[in-house]
C-alpha positions as semicolon CSV with decimal commas, in nm:
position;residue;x (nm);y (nm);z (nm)
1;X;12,586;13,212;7,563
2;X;12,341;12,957;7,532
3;X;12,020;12,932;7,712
4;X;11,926;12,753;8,063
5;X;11,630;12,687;8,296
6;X;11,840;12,544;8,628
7;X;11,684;12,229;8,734
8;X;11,570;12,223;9,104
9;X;11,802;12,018;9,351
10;X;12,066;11,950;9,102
11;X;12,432;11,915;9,137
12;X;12,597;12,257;9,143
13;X;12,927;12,293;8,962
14;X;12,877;12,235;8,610
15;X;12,708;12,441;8,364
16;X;12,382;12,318;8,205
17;X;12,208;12,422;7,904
18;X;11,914;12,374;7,681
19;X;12,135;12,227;7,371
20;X;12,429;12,103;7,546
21;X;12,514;11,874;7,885
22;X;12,881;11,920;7,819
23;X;13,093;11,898;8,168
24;X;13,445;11,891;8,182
25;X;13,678;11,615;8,364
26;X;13,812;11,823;8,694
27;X;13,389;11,888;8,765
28;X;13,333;11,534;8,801
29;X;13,225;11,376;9,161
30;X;13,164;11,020;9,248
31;X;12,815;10,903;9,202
32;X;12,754;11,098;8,887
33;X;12,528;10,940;8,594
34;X;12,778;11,046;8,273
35;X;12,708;10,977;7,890
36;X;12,877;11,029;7,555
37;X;12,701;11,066;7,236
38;X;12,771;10,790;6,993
39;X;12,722;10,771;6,574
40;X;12,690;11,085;6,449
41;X;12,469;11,208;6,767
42;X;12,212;10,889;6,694
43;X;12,299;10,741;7,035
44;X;12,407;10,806;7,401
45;X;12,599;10,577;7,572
46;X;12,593;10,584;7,981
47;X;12,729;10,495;8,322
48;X;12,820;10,589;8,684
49;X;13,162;10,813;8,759
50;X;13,293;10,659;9,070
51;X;13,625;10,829;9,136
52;X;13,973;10,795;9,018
53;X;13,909;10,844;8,653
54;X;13,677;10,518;8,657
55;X;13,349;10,448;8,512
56;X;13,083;10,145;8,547
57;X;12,811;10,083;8,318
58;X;12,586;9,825;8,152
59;X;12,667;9,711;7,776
60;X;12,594;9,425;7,491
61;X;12,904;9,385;7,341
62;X;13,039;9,442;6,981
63;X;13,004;9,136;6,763
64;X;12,849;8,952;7,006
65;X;12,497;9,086;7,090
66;X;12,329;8,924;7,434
67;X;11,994;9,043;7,443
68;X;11,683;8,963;7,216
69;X;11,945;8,942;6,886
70;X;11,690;9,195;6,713
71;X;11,846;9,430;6,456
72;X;11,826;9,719;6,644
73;X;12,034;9,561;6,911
74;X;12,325;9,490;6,681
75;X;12,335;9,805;6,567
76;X;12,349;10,015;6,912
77;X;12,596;9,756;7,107
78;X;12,861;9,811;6,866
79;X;12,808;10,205;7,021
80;X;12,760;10,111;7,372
81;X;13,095;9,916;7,373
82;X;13,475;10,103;7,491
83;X;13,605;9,857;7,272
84;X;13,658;9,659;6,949
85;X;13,871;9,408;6,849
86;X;14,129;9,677;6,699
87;X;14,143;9,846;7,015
88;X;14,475;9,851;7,182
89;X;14,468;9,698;7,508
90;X;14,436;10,029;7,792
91;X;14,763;9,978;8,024
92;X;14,441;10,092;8,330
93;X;14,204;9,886;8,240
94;X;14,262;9,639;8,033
95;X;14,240;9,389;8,253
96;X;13,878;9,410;8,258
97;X;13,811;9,355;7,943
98;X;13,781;8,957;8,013
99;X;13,415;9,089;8,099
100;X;13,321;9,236;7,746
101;X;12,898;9,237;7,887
102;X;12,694;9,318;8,141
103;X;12,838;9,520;8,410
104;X;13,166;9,633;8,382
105;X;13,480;9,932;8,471
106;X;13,644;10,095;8,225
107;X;13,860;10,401;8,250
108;X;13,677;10,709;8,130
109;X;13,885;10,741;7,829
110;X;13,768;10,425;7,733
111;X;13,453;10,484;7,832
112;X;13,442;10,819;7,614
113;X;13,624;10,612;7,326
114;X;13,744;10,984;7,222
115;X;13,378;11,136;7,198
116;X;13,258;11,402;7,426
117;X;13,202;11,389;7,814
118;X;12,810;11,506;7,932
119;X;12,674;11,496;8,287
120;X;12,252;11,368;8,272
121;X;12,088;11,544;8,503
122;X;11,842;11,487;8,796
123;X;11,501;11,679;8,942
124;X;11,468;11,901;8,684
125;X;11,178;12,088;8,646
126;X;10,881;12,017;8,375
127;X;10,975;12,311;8,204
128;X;11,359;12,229;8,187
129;X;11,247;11,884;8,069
130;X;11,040;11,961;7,788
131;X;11,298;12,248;7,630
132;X;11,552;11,955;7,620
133;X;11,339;11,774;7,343
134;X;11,593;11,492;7,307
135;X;11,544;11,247;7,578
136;X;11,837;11,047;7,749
137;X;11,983;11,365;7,899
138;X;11,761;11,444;8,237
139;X;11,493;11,347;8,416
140;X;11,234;11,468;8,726
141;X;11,366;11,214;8,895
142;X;11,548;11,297;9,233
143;X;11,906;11,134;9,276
144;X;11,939;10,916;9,632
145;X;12,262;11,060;9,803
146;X;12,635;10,946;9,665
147;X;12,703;10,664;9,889
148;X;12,404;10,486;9,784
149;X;12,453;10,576;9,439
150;X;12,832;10,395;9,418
151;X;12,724;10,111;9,680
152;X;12,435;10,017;9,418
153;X;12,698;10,010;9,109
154;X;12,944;9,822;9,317
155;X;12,716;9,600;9,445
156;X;12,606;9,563;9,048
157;X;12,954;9,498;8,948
158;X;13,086;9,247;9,178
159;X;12,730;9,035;9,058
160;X;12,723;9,143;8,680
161;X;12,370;9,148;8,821
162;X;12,140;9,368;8,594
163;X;12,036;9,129;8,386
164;X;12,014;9,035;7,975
165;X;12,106;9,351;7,771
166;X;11,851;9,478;7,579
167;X;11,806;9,830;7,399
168;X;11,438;9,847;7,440
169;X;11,379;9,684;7,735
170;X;11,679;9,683;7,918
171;X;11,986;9,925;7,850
172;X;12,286;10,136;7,945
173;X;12,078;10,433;8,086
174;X;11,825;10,220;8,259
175;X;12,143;10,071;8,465
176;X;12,282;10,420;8,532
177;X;11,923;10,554;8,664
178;X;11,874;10,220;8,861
179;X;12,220;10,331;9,065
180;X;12,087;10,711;9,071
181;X;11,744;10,616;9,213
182;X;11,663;10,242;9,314
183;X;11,390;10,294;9,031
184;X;11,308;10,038;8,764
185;X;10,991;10,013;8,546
186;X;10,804;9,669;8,569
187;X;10,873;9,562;8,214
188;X;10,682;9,189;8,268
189;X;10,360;9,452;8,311
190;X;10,404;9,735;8,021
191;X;10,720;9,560;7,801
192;X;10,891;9,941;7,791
193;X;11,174;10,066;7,931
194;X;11,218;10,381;8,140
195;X;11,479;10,526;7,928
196;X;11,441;10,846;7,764
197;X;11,668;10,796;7,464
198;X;11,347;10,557;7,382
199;X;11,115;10,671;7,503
200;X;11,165;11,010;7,261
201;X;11,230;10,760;6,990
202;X;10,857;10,589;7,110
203;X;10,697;10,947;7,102
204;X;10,821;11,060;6,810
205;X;10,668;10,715;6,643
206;X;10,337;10,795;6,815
207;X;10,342;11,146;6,652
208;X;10,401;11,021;6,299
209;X;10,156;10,762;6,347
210;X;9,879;10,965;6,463
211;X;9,891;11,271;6,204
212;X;9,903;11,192;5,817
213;X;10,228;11,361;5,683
214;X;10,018;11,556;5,461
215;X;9,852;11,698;5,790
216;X;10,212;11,761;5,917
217;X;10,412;11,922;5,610
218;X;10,079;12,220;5,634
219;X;10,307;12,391;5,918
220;X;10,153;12,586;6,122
221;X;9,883;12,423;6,363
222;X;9,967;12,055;6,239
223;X;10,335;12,147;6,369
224;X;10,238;12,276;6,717
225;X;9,992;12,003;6,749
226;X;10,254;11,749;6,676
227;X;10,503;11,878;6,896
228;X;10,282;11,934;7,208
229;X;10,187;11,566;7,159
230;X;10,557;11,455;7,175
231;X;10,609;11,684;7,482
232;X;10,325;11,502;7,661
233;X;10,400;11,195;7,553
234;X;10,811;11,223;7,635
235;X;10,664;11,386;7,994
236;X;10,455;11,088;8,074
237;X;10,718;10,834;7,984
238;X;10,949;10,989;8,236
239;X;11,061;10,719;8,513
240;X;10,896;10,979;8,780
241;X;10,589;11,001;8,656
242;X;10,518;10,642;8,493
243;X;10,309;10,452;8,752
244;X;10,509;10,072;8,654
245;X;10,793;10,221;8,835
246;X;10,935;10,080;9,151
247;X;11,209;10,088;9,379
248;X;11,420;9,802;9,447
249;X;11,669;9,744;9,650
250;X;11,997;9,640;9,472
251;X;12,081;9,303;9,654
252;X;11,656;9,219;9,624
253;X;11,735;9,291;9,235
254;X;12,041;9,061;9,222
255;X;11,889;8,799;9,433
256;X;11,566;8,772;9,219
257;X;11,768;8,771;8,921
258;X;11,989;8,453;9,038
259;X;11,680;8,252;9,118
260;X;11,503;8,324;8,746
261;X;11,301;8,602;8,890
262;X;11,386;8,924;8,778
263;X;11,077;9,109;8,899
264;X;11,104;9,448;8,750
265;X;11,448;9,361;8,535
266;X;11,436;9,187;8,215
């Protein structure tokens, strides 16, 4: 049996544990944020669950990258996308695949593409937080209510209206915690993104910068020291605590976007 801290105000039903956000199918409900680990565990890929075995989310496309063109970008689109040019055309939603970017619906076995389901969880507590260690898979955040949640990625959808994909500045999870919360970080101000599969990525870099390896292979106090640093930093970075955050409404966000003013979006 593997270990748990509940988080506070979360979404009963599914089991939750330190080392694993596994949920199956049948304890799904509209408006939840879903992800599947991609590449050997190197990257999650998310969206929204909004009922009948459907799934929007945000993604750069494989083979044809649309944000910043930066190596990174390349690499991680080709994982955030249901589908590749070998992929046989899904008799439920293949019809959408005349969209391959931005906002789009896919059926959640496409949306899987055959790796396993997780639910990312909100209002956690600081404790529950930290013992994850990898980031991308909950936050202090507290969810708005269902309806708002599937009227924000609707709203999203009909206006493929979240922007240029980018995996620093503007990605998959940022979209699905925008439809959870209203919440986006002011990017024009810091340049970061709220999401926690980067920001771990950004506080692990911090750590490795800021002790010589020498300092860190010792064990022992170099160790702790380097992983309470991470903690803090991961904790700080977390879209409810960051003060660039704010909340936008959805059709302010896709309205600012059409006139070349994207505000908080990128």
């Amino acid at each position: 049996m593997e270990p748990s801290l509940a988080p506070r105000g979360d979404r009963g039903g599914a089991s939750i544990g330190v080392f694993s956000n596994r949920i199956e199918r049948e304890q799904l409900v509209p408006g939840d944020h879903i992800y599947s680990w991609r590449s050997a565990y190197s990257y999650a890929h998310h969206g929204i669950y909004v009922g009948d075995g459907m799934v929007i989310h945000y993604t750069g496309a494989a083979g044809q990258e649309i944000g910043t063109g930066t190596f990174e970008n390349q690499i991680f689109s080709v994982s955030s996308s249901p589908w590749r040019d070998s992929t046989p055309v899904c008799e439920r939603c293949g019809g959408d695949r005349r969209r391959q970017n931005g906002v789009i619906t896919s059926c959640l076995d496409c949306f899987l593409a055959g790796f396993n389901l997780c639910l990312f969880h909100y209002s956690v507590s600081p404790a529950f937080f930290i013992a994850q260690v990898r980031g991308g898979t909950c936050t202090l955040a507290v969810s708005d209510p269902p309806e708002v949640i599937l009227h924000r990625a609707q709203y999203l959808l009909s206006n493929n209206g979240f922007g240029t994909y980018s995996l620093f500045n503007n990605n998959c999870e940022d979209f699905a915690m925008y439809c959870k919360t209203g919440l986006l970080v002011d990017t024009s101000s810091s340049g970061t993104t709220g999401s926690g599969q980067i920001s771990s990525l950004a506080a692990a870099m911090t750590v490795v910068a800021s002790y010589p390896l020498g300092f860190l292979a010792t064990g022992g106090v170099g160790l702790v020291m380097a992983g309470a640093m991470y903690s803090i930093t991961r904790y700080l970075s977390d879209i409810s605590i960051r003060w660039d955050v704010i909340k936008i409404p959805v059709e302010t966000l896709v309205a600012q976007l059409r006139m070349g003013n994207p505000g908080a979006a990128s």
